[in-house]
C-alpha cells in the first residue's frame, strides 16, 4: 500500500498524464495533477513510456504445487508486467485452500477459476471419471473463497473427458446455477464436438483457446464462422485467446479477424514450460502477435485491462480511473523486427513489440528484467 506519483506518463491516445496512487487506490489522473500531491515515491517517465491500467492475464496456470502445469504467480505476473493473473482451473475443490494460501505471498493479484473436477489438473484426464465431479464440495469451495474464485472451468476435449463426451459440461451448467459464476470452457480435440459445446453456453460464459487450430476450431472449412459459434456470440458468449503450447493458430486468428471476429480477452495460458521455452513466453509476447496481425495497440490493451476486468467481474481492476485499484503497467511499444511463432510452428514477422517495463500493484512497483536493464527504470 505504497503512495506513489507517476509523472509524465504517455497514454495510448497520446495524452501525457500524471497518476497519483494513495493507500492502494488511484486518487487522481490527468495532465500535471501530480504537482498538487506529495507521495513517498515519484517516478517520472518524461513522456517516453506508456501506462495503462494494470494488465490482466485471464488464463494462466500458477499453482506452484501442481504436478504438471505449475508456475509462480509472480513469474507469470508482476515480473512480466502483469498485475493480475487468473488461474484457469489448475485446482479443484481438493486443493483450492492450499492454492489460496500460497497466493498470499505473491505480489501479483491472483484469482482462480475452480476446476469442476475436484482433483483439478493433477492428471490430463480430470473429467474422465464422473465421480471427480462433486457438487457439494464445489459449492462449499466457492463459498469459502468468495472473491478469490471468480468462475468455473471445464476442459472439454477428448483427452480430458475420455468416454464422457458432453456429460461433464452439462453437469457444470447445472452446478453453475447454484453460484452464478461464469463458466470457462476449454476447447480442442473432439469429441465432444464444438457445436454441441457451444450450444449449451450462455451469456457471460467463456470459450478459451478460441483461435486453436485443432478439429474444434471456430471456423468451418470455407473459413466462415461455424453457425454454432455465430449463435453463441449473438447470445453474449465471450472469446478468450488462451494461447498455450498447442492452442493458437495464426491462420485461424487471421481468418477470424478478417471476417470480423475478434477476441474479447487476450490471455496467455502460461505455465513454467511454455513461459521458458515458448511459444508463449509472456502475456506481452502474445499481445505482440496481435500487433503483428494488425490489431491496434488500444484494441489489444483493452483486451487485457477493462474488457478482461469487466467480463470476469474483477471489481476495481482494469480501469485507470479515480477510485480504481492502484494497479498500473508501464510499457513501451518498440519498433523492432521480430520473428513470432504460433503453437503450430507457423511463423510471422512483426515490426513492433510490446515491452513491459514495470508492474505497479496497489502502489508497489516491480520492474521487469527489461525495465531494469534496457530502460534503467528507477522505482
Ligand atoms: Zn489452460
Short mmCIF file of C-alpha atoms and ligand atoms in Angstrom, two decimals:
data_model
loop_
_atom_site.label_atom_id
_atom_site.label_comp_id
_atom_site.label_asym_id
_atom_site.label_seq_id
_atom_site.Cartn_x
_atom_site.Cartn_y
_atom_site.Cartn_z
CA UNK A 1 0.00 0.00 0.00
CA UNK A 2 2.67 2.49 -1.00
CA UNK A 3 1.90 6.02 -2.04
CA UNK A 4 3.25 6.89 -5.42
CA UNK A 5 3.10 9.57 -8.08
CA UNK A 6 3.83 8.71 -11.70
CA UNK A 7 4.60 11.82 -13.72
CA UNK A 8 4.62 12.48 -17.45
CA UNK A 9 3.24 9.11 -18.50
CA UNK A 10 2.03 8.60 -22.04
CA UNK A 11 -1.43 7.15 -22.73
CA UNK A 12 -2.12 5.25 -25.95
CA UNK A 13 -4.19 8.22 -27.18
CA UNK A 14 -1.05 10.38 -26.97
CA UNK A 15 -2.10 12.34 -23.90
CA UNK A 16 0.57 12.91 -21.21
CA UNK A 17 -0.75 12.47 -17.68
CA UNK A 18 0.25 12.08 -14.04
CA UNK A 19 -1.25 9.38 -11.82
CA UNK A 20 -1.44 9.59 -8.03
CA UNK A 21 -1.81 6.35 -6.03
CA UNK A 22 -2.68 6.64 -2.32
CA UNK A 23 -3.40 3.75 0.04
CA UNK A 24 -3.51 1.33 -2.86
CA UNK A 25 -6.09 3.26 -4.89
CA UNK A 26 -5.89 5.74 -7.75
CA UNK A 27 -6.53 9.15 -6.28
CA UNK A 28 -6.00 11.37 -9.31
CA UNK A 29 -5.30 11.05 -13.05
CA UNK A 30 -4.74 13.87 -15.51
CA UNK A 31 -2.29 16.31 -17.06
CA UNK A 32 0.04 17.72 -14.35
CA UNK A 33 -2.23 16.64 -11.46
CA UNK A 34 0.83 15.19 -9.70
CA UNK A 35 2.04 18.72 -8.91
CA UNK A 36 -0.73 19.13 -6.32
CA UNK A 37 0.17 15.98 -4.36
CA UNK A 38 3.03 14.60 -2.33
CA UNK A 39 3.99 10.95 -2.01
CA UNK A 40 6.84 8.82 -0.69
CA UNK A 41 7.92 7.97 -4.19
CA UNK A 42 7.79 9.57 -7.59
CA UNK A 43 8.52 8.06 -11.00
CA UNK A 44 8.99 10.48 -13.88
CA UNK A 45 8.55 8.84 -17.28
CA UNK A 46 9.37 12.08 -19.16
CA UNK A 47 6.64 11.39 -21.71
CA UNK A 48 8.61 8.47 -23.12
CA UNK A 49 6.85 5.40 -21.72
CA UNK A 50 3.23 4.31 -21.83
CA UNK A 51 0.98 3.44 -18.92
CA UNK A 52 -2.36 1.66 -18.79
CA UNK A 53 -4.44 0.06 -16.09
CA UNK A 54 -2.56 -3.00 -14.85
CA UNK A 55 -2.55 -5.86 -17.32
CA UNK A 56 -4.71 -8.86 -16.52
CA UNK A 57 -3.82 -12.32 -17.79
CA UNK A 58 -7.19 -14.08 -17.69
CA UNK A 59 -5.86 -17.58 -18.42
CA UNK A 60 -2.75 -18.76 -16.58
CA UNK A 61 -1.59 -21.79 -14.62
CA UNK A 62 0.21 -20.65 -11.49
CA UNK A 63 -0.48 -23.16 -8.72
CA UNK A 64 3.14 -23.78 -7.66
CA UNK A 65 2.30 -27.24 -6.25
CA UNK A 66 0.70 -28.56 -9.47
CA UNK A 67 2.49 -31.67 -10.73
CA UNK A 68 2.10 -30.65 -14.39
CA UNK A 69 1.16 -27.05 -15.10
CA UNK A 70 2.95 -25.29 -12.26
CA UNK A 71 4.35 -21.80 -12.12
CA UNK A 72 4.86 -18.96 -9.67
CA UNK A 73 2.22 -16.22 -9.84
CA UNK A 74 4.90 -13.51 -9.79
CA UNK A 75 6.84 -15.02 -12.71
CA UNK A 76 3.72 -15.24 -14.89
CA UNK A 77 2.58 -11.94 -13.36
CA UNK A 78 4.47 -8.95 -11.97
CA UNK A 79 7.88 -9.93 -13.37
CA UNK A 80 6.23 -9.81 -16.83
CA UNK A 81 4.38 -6.54 -16.30
CA UNK A 82 1.12 -8.31 -15.43
CA UNK A 83 -0.57 -7.06 -12.24
CA UNK A 84 -3.35 -9.67 -12.11
CA UNK A 85 -3.33 -13.34 -13.06
CA UNK A 86 -6.35 -15.61 -13.19
CA UNK A 87 -5.55 -19.29 -12.82
CA UNK A 88 -7.74 -21.27 -15.21
CA UNK A 89 -8.68 -24.36 -13.27
CA UNK A 90 -5.34 -25.80 -12.19
CA UNK A 91 -7.07 -26.75 -8.96
CA UNK A 92 -10.45 -28.09 -7.98
CA UNK A 93 -12.13 -28.23 -4.59
CA UNK A 94 -9.43 -30.54 -3.15
CA UNK A 95 -6.57 -28.04 -3.49
CA UNK A 96 -8.20 -24.61 -3.57
CA UNK A 97 -7.42 -23.93 0.13
CA UNK A 98 -3.74 -24.65 -0.41
CA UNK A 99 -3.62 -22.58 -3.60
CA UNK A 100 -5.27 -19.64 -1.87
CA UNK A 101 -2.79 -19.86 1.00
CA UNK A 102 0.18 -19.83 -1.41
CA UNK A 103 -1.14 -16.78 -3.27
CA UNK A 104 -0.96 -14.71 -0.07
CA UNK A 105 2.79 -14.43 -0.60
CA UNK A 106 2.51 -13.20 -4.19
CA UNK A 107 2.90 -9.56 -5.12
CA UNK A 108 0.67 -10.16 -8.15
CA UNK A 109 -3.11 -10.22 -7.64
CA UNK A 110 -4.28 -13.80 -8.09
CA UNK A 111 -7.78 -15.13 -8.81
CA UNK A 112 -8.87 -18.65 -9.63
CA UNK A 113 -11.31 -20.44 -11.86
CA UNK A 114 -12.29 -23.58 -9.97
CA UNK A 115 -11.98 -26.80 -11.94
CA UNK A 116 -15.31 -28.65 -11.85
CA UNK A 117 -13.24 -31.78 -11.21
CA UNK A 118 -12.34 -31.78 -7.52
CA UNK A 119 -8.86 -33.14 -8.31
CA UNK A 120 -8.01 -30.29 -10.70
CA UNK A 121 -5.33 -30.84 -13.31
CA UNK A 122 -3.22 -33.33 -11.39
CA UNK A 123 -3.56 -35.56 -14.45
CA UNK A 124 -4.53 -34.76 -18.04
CA UNK A 125 -7.88 -36.56 -17.76
CA UNK A 126 -9.50 -34.96 -14.73
CA UNK A 127 -13.01 -35.35 -16.22
CA UNK A 128 -12.76 -38.95 -17.42
CA UNK A 129 -14.30 -40.20 -14.15
CA UNK A 130 -17.63 -38.53 -13.33
CA UNK A 131 -17.00 -39.34 -9.64
CA UNK A 132 -14.46 -36.48 -9.66
CA UNK A 133 -17.32 -34.01 -10.12
CA UNK A 134 -18.72 -33.42 -6.63
CA UNK A 135 -21.30 -30.64 -6.46
CA UNK A 136 -21.29 -30.39 -2.67
CA UNK A 137 -17.50 -29.98 -2.47
CA UNK A 138 -17.55 -27.46 -5.31
CA UNK A 139 -20.27 -25.23 -3.83
CA UNK A 140 -18.56 -25.23 -0.43
CA UNK A 141 -15.22 -24.30 -2.02
CA UNK A 142 -16.88 -21.45 -3.94
CA UNK A 143 -18.43 -20.14 -0.69
CA UNK A 144 -15.16 -20.44 1.27
CA UNK A 145 -13.31 -18.48 -1.39
CA UNK A 146 -15.77 -15.83 -2.46
CA UNK A 147 -13.81 -13.10 -4.25
CA UNK A 148 -10.89 -15.45 -5.00
CA UNK A 149 -12.83 -17.99 -7.06
CA UNK A 150 -14.25 -15.93 -9.93
CA UNK A 151 -15.51 -18.69 -12.22
CA UNK A 152 -15.72 -22.39 -13.00
CA UNK A 153 -13.55 -24.23 -15.50
CA UNK A 154 -14.38 -27.27 -17.61
CA UNK A 155 -11.83 -28.68 -20.04
CA UNK A 156 -13.90 -30.18 -22.82
CA UNK A 157 -11.55 -32.11 -25.05
CA UNK A 158 -11.17 -35.78 -25.77
CA UNK A 159 -8.05 -36.40 -23.70
CA UNK A 160 -9.66 -34.77 -20.66
CA UNK A 161 -13.20 -36.23 -20.73
CA UNK A 162 -12.39 -39.74 -22.04
CA UNK A 163 -15.65 -41.53 -22.81
CA UNK A 164 -17.83 -38.98 -21.03
CA UNK A 165 -18.49 -36.72 -24.01
CA UNK A 166 -20.64 -33.71 -23.15
CA UNK A 167 -21.73 -35.04 -19.72
CA UNK A 168 -19.19 -33.06 -17.62
CA UNK A 169 -20.27 -29.82 -19.33
CA UNK A 170 -23.95 -30.49 -18.69
CA UNK A 171 -23.12 -31.09 -15.01
CA UNK A 172 -21.08 -27.86 -14.95
CA UNK A 173 -24.03 -25.89 -16.30
CA UNK A 174 -26.22 -27.30 -13.50
CA UNK A 175 -23.64 -26.55 -10.79
CA UNK A 176 -23.19 -23.04 -12.17
CA UNK A 177 -26.88 -22.26 -11.48
CA UNK A 178 -26.24 -22.53 -7.73
CA UNK A 179 -23.49 -19.89 -7.65
CA UNK A 180 -23.97 -17.72 -10.74
CA UNK A 181 -20.28 -17.72 -11.65
CA UNK A 182 -19.14 -17.59 -15.28
CA UNK A 183 -18.03 -20.86 -16.83
CA UNK A 184 -14.81 -21.03 -18.84
CA UNK A 185 -14.73 -23.91 -21.31
CA UNK A 186 -11.54 -25.17 -22.94
CA UNK A 187 -11.93 -26.50 -26.50
CA UNK A 188 -9.50 -28.59 -28.52
CA UNK A 189 -9.72 -32.10 -29.88
CA UNK A 190 -13.12 -33.75 -30.34
CA UNK A 191 -15.32 -35.45 -29.22
CA UNK A 192 -17.23 -33.69 -27.83
CA UNK A 193 -17.84 -31.54 -30.90
CA UNK A 194 -17.65 -27.79 -30.72
CA UNK A 195 -21.23 -27.35 -31.98
CA UNK A 196 -22.60 -29.35 -29.04
CA UNK A 197 -20.38 -27.47 -26.57
CA UNK A 198 -21.20 -24.01 -27.92
CA UNK A 199 -24.94 -24.64 -27.96
CA UNK A 200 -25.14 -25.07 -24.17
CA UNK A 201 -23.16 -21.93 -23.28
CA UNK A 202 -24.90 -18.77 -22.09
CA UNK A 203 -24.15 -15.05 -22.00
CA UNK A 204 -21.02 -14.45 -19.90
CA UNK A 205 -19.61 -17.95 -20.37
CA UNK A 206 -16.16 -18.04 -21.94
CA UNK A 207 -14.72 -20.12 -24.75
CA UNK A 208 -10.96 -20.30 -24.26
CA UNK A 209 -8.42 -21.36 -26.89
CA UNK A 210 -10.75 -19.56 -29.32
CA UNK A 211 -8.13 -19.48 -32.11
CA UNK A 212 -6.92 -23.07 -31.77
CA UNK A 213 -6.13 -24.93 -34.98
CA UNK A 214 -7.50 -28.32 -33.85
CA UNK A 215 -10.67 -30.06 -35.07
CA UNK A 216 -12.76 -27.97 -32.67
CA UNK A 217 -11.75 -24.70 -34.27
CA UNK A 218 -14.34 -21.92 -34.57
CA UNK A 219 -14.11 -21.79 -38.39
CA UNK A 220 -15.63 -24.17 -40.92
CA UNK A 221 -13.74 -25.48 -43.95
CA UNK A 222 -14.55 -22.39 -46.00
CA UNK A 223 -13.14 -20.08 -43.34
CA UNK A 224 -16.54 -18.92 -42.12
CA UNK A 225 -17.61 -18.88 -38.51
CA UNK A 226 -19.39 -22.14 -37.60
CA UNK A 227 -23.13 -21.44 -37.14
CA UNK A 228 -23.00 -22.69 -33.52
CA UNK A 229 -20.33 -20.07 -32.76
CA UNK A 230 -22.33 -17.36 -34.52
CA UNK A 231 -25.31 -18.24 -32.31
CA UNK A 232 -23.13 -18.34 -29.16
CA UNK A 233 -21.59 -14.93 -29.87
CA UNK A 234 -25.04 -13.47 -30.54
CA UNK A 235 -26.08 -14.72 -27.06
CA UNK A 236 -23.08 -12.98 -25.44
CA UNK A 237 -20.60 -15.84 -25.11
CA UNK A 238 -17.06 -14.47 -24.69
CA UNK A 239 -13.98 -15.40 -26.75
CA UNK A 240 -10.68 -15.75 -24.87
CA UNK A 241 -7.38 -16.41 -26.64
CA UNK A 242 -5.60 -18.73 -24.12
CA UNK A 243 -2.59 -19.12 -26.44
CA UNK A 244 -0.79 -22.01 -24.68
CA UNK A 245 1.60 -24.52 -26.11
CA UNK A 246 -0.95 -26.04 -28.50
CA UNK A 247 -3.88 -23.71 -28.80
CA UNK A 248 -3.09 -20.73 -31.01
CA UNK A 249 -3.01 -20.74 -34.80
CA UNK A 250 -2.08 -17.62 -36.80
CA UNK A 251 -4.11 -18.98 -39.74
CA UNK A 252 -7.27 -19.28 -37.63
CA UNK A 253 -6.78 -15.94 -35.85
CA UNK A 254 -6.06 -14.06 -39.09
CA UNK A 255 -9.04 -15.55 -40.90
CA UNK A 256 -11.34 -14.96 -37.92
CA UNK A 257 -10.33 -11.31 -37.71
CA UNK A 258 -10.65 -10.97 -41.50
CA UNK A 259 -14.33 -11.93 -41.20
CA UNK A 260 -14.79 -9.60 -38.24
CA UNK A 261 -14.48 -11.98 -35.30
CA UNK A 262 -12.18 -10.51 -32.67
CA UNK A 263 -11.15 -11.82 -29.27
CA UNK A 264 -12.81 -10.26 -26.22
CA UNK A 265 -9.91 -11.22 -23.96
CA UNK A 266 -6.25 -11.80 -24.86
CA UNK A 267 -4.61 -14.27 -22.48
CA UNK A 268 -1.56 -16.50 -22.46
CA UNK A 269 -2.35 -19.92 -20.86
CA UNK A 270 1.16 -19.56 -19.45
CA UNK A 271 2.92 -22.03 -17.15
CA UNK A 272 6.61 -22.64 -16.44
CA UNK A 273 7.37 -24.70 -19.55
CA UNK A 274 5.74 -22.56 -22.26
CA UNK A 275 6.97 -19.44 -20.44
CA UNK A 276 10.60 -20.54 -20.56
CA UNK A 277 10.70 -22.49 -23.85
CA UNK A 278 7.92 -20.70 -25.73
CA UNK A 279 5.83 -20.34 -27.75
CA UNK A 280 4.08 -18.27 -25.06
CA UNK A 281 6.95 -16.55 -23.14
CA UNK A 282 4.69 -13.87 -21.63
CA UNK A 283 1.37 -12.07 -21.99
CA UNK A 284 3.29 -9.24 -23.72
CA UNK A 285 4.61 -11.70 -26.32
CA UNK A 286 1.04 -12.86 -27.04
CA UNK A 287 -0.09 -9.22 -27.30
CA UNK A 288 2.74 -8.60 -29.77
CA UNK A 289 1.32 -11.30 -32.07
CA UNK A 290 -1.90 -9.32 -32.28
CA UNK A 291 0.07 -6.18 -33.18
CA UNK A 292 1.63 -8.17 -35.98
CA UNK A 293 -1.84 -9.22 -37.19
CA UNK A 294 -2.98 -5.59 -37.39
CA UNK A 295 -4.88 -5.19 -34.13
CA UNK A 296 -4.24 -1.67 -32.79
CA UNK A 297 -2.37 -1.12 -29.50
CA UNK A 298 -5.54 0.31 -27.96
CA UNK A 299 -7.64 -2.70 -29.02
CA UNK A 300 -5.01 -5.04 -27.57
CA UNK A 301 -4.56 -3.22 -24.28
CA UNK A 302 -8.35 -3.02 -23.84
CA UNK A 303 -8.45 -6.83 -24.10
CA UNK A 304 -6.04 -7.18 -21.15
CA UNK A 305 -7.45 -4.36 -18.99
CA UNK A 306 -11.03 -3.05 -19.00
CA UNK A 307 -12.53 -5.82 -21.11
CA UNK A 308 -10.90 -8.62 -19.11
CA UNK A 309 -11.88 -6.98 -15.80
CA UNK A 310 -15.46 -6.23 -16.81
CA UNK A 311 -16.15 -9.60 -18.45
CA UNK A 312 -14.66 -11.52 -15.50
CA UNK A 313 -16.29 -9.18 -12.95
CA UNK A 314 -12.99 -8.24 -11.27
CA UNK A 315 -14.08 -5.26 -9.19
CA UNK A 316 -11.62 -2.37 -9.05
CA UNK A 317 -9.43 -3.80 -11.79
CA UNK A 318 -8.81 -2.83 -15.40
CA UNK A 319 -9.55 0.90 -15.29
CA UNK A 320 -7.16 3.81 -14.92
CA UNK A 321 -9.73 5.96 -13.14
CA UNK A 322 -10.10 7.63 -9.76
CA UNK A 323 -11.16 5.12 -7.09
CA UNK A 324 -9.90 2.07 -9.00
CA UNK A 325 -7.19 -0.17 -7.54
CA UNK A 326 -3.68 1.28 -7.91
CA UNK A 327 -2.63 -1.32 -10.46
CA UNK A 328 -0.70 0.07 -13.42
CA UNK A 329 1.53 -1.35 -16.15
CA UNK A 330 4.37 0.78 -17.52
CA UNK A 331 5.35 -0.33 -21.01
CA UNK A 332 6.92 0.54 -24.32
CA UNK A 333 5.96 -0.29 -27.89
CA UNK A 334 9.27 -0.58 -29.64
CA UNK A 335 9.97 -0.61 -33.37
CA UNK A 336 11.88 -3.81 -33.91
CA UNK A 337 11.96 -6.63 -36.46
CA UNK A 338 10.79 -9.70 -34.66
CA UNK A 339 10.04 -13.31 -35.56
CA UNK A 340 6.91 -14.76 -33.96
CA UNK A 341 5.77 -18.41 -33.78
CA UNK A 342 2.30 -19.69 -33.07
CA UNK A 343 1.57 -23.03 -31.35
CA UNK A 344 1.73 -24.88 -34.67
CA UNK A 345 5.18 -23.76 -35.77
CA UNK A 346 3.85 -21.14 -38.20
CA UNK A 347 5.97 -18.01 -38.28
CA UNK A 348 5.16 -14.33 -38.85
CA UNK A 349 7.45 -11.32 -38.91
CA UNK A 350 6.47 -8.29 -36.89
CA UNK A 351 7.83 -4.75 -36.81
CA UNK A 352 6.78 -3.69 -33.31
CA UNK A 353 6.78 -5.28 -29.91
CA UNK A 354 5.17 -4.67 -26.52
CA UNK A 355 7.81 -4.43 -23.79
CA UNK A 356 6.59 -4.41 -20.18
CA UNK A 357 8.83 -2.17 -18.09
CA UNK A 358 7.19 -2.36 -14.66
CA UNK A 359 4.12 -3.62 -12.85
CA UNK A 360 2.63 -1.50 -10.10
CA UNK A 361 0.33 -3.41 -7.76
CA UNK A 362 -1.60 -1.34 -5.21
CA UNK A 363 1.16 1.26 -5.50
CA UNK A 364 4.04 -1.18 -5.02
CA UNK A 365 6.40 -1.23 -8.01
CA UNK A 366 8.12 -4.23 -9.55
CA UNK A 367 10.47 -3.71 -12.51
CA UNK A 368 10.70 -6.32 -15.24
CA UNK A 369 14.11 -7.54 -16.41
CA UNK A 370 13.94 -5.34 -19.49
CA UNK A 371 12.75 -2.45 -17.35
CA UNK A 372 15.87 -2.76 -15.22
CA UNK A 373 18.40 -3.44 -17.95
CA UNK A 374 17.26 -1.65 -21.11
CA UNK A 375 15.20 1.14 -19.56
CA UNK A 376 17.08 1.58 -16.25
CA UNK A 377 13.75 2.37 -14.63
CA UNK A 378 14.03 3.86 -11.15
CA UNK A 379 11.18 2.76 -8.92
ZN1 LIG B 1 -5.09 -23.60 -19.62
#
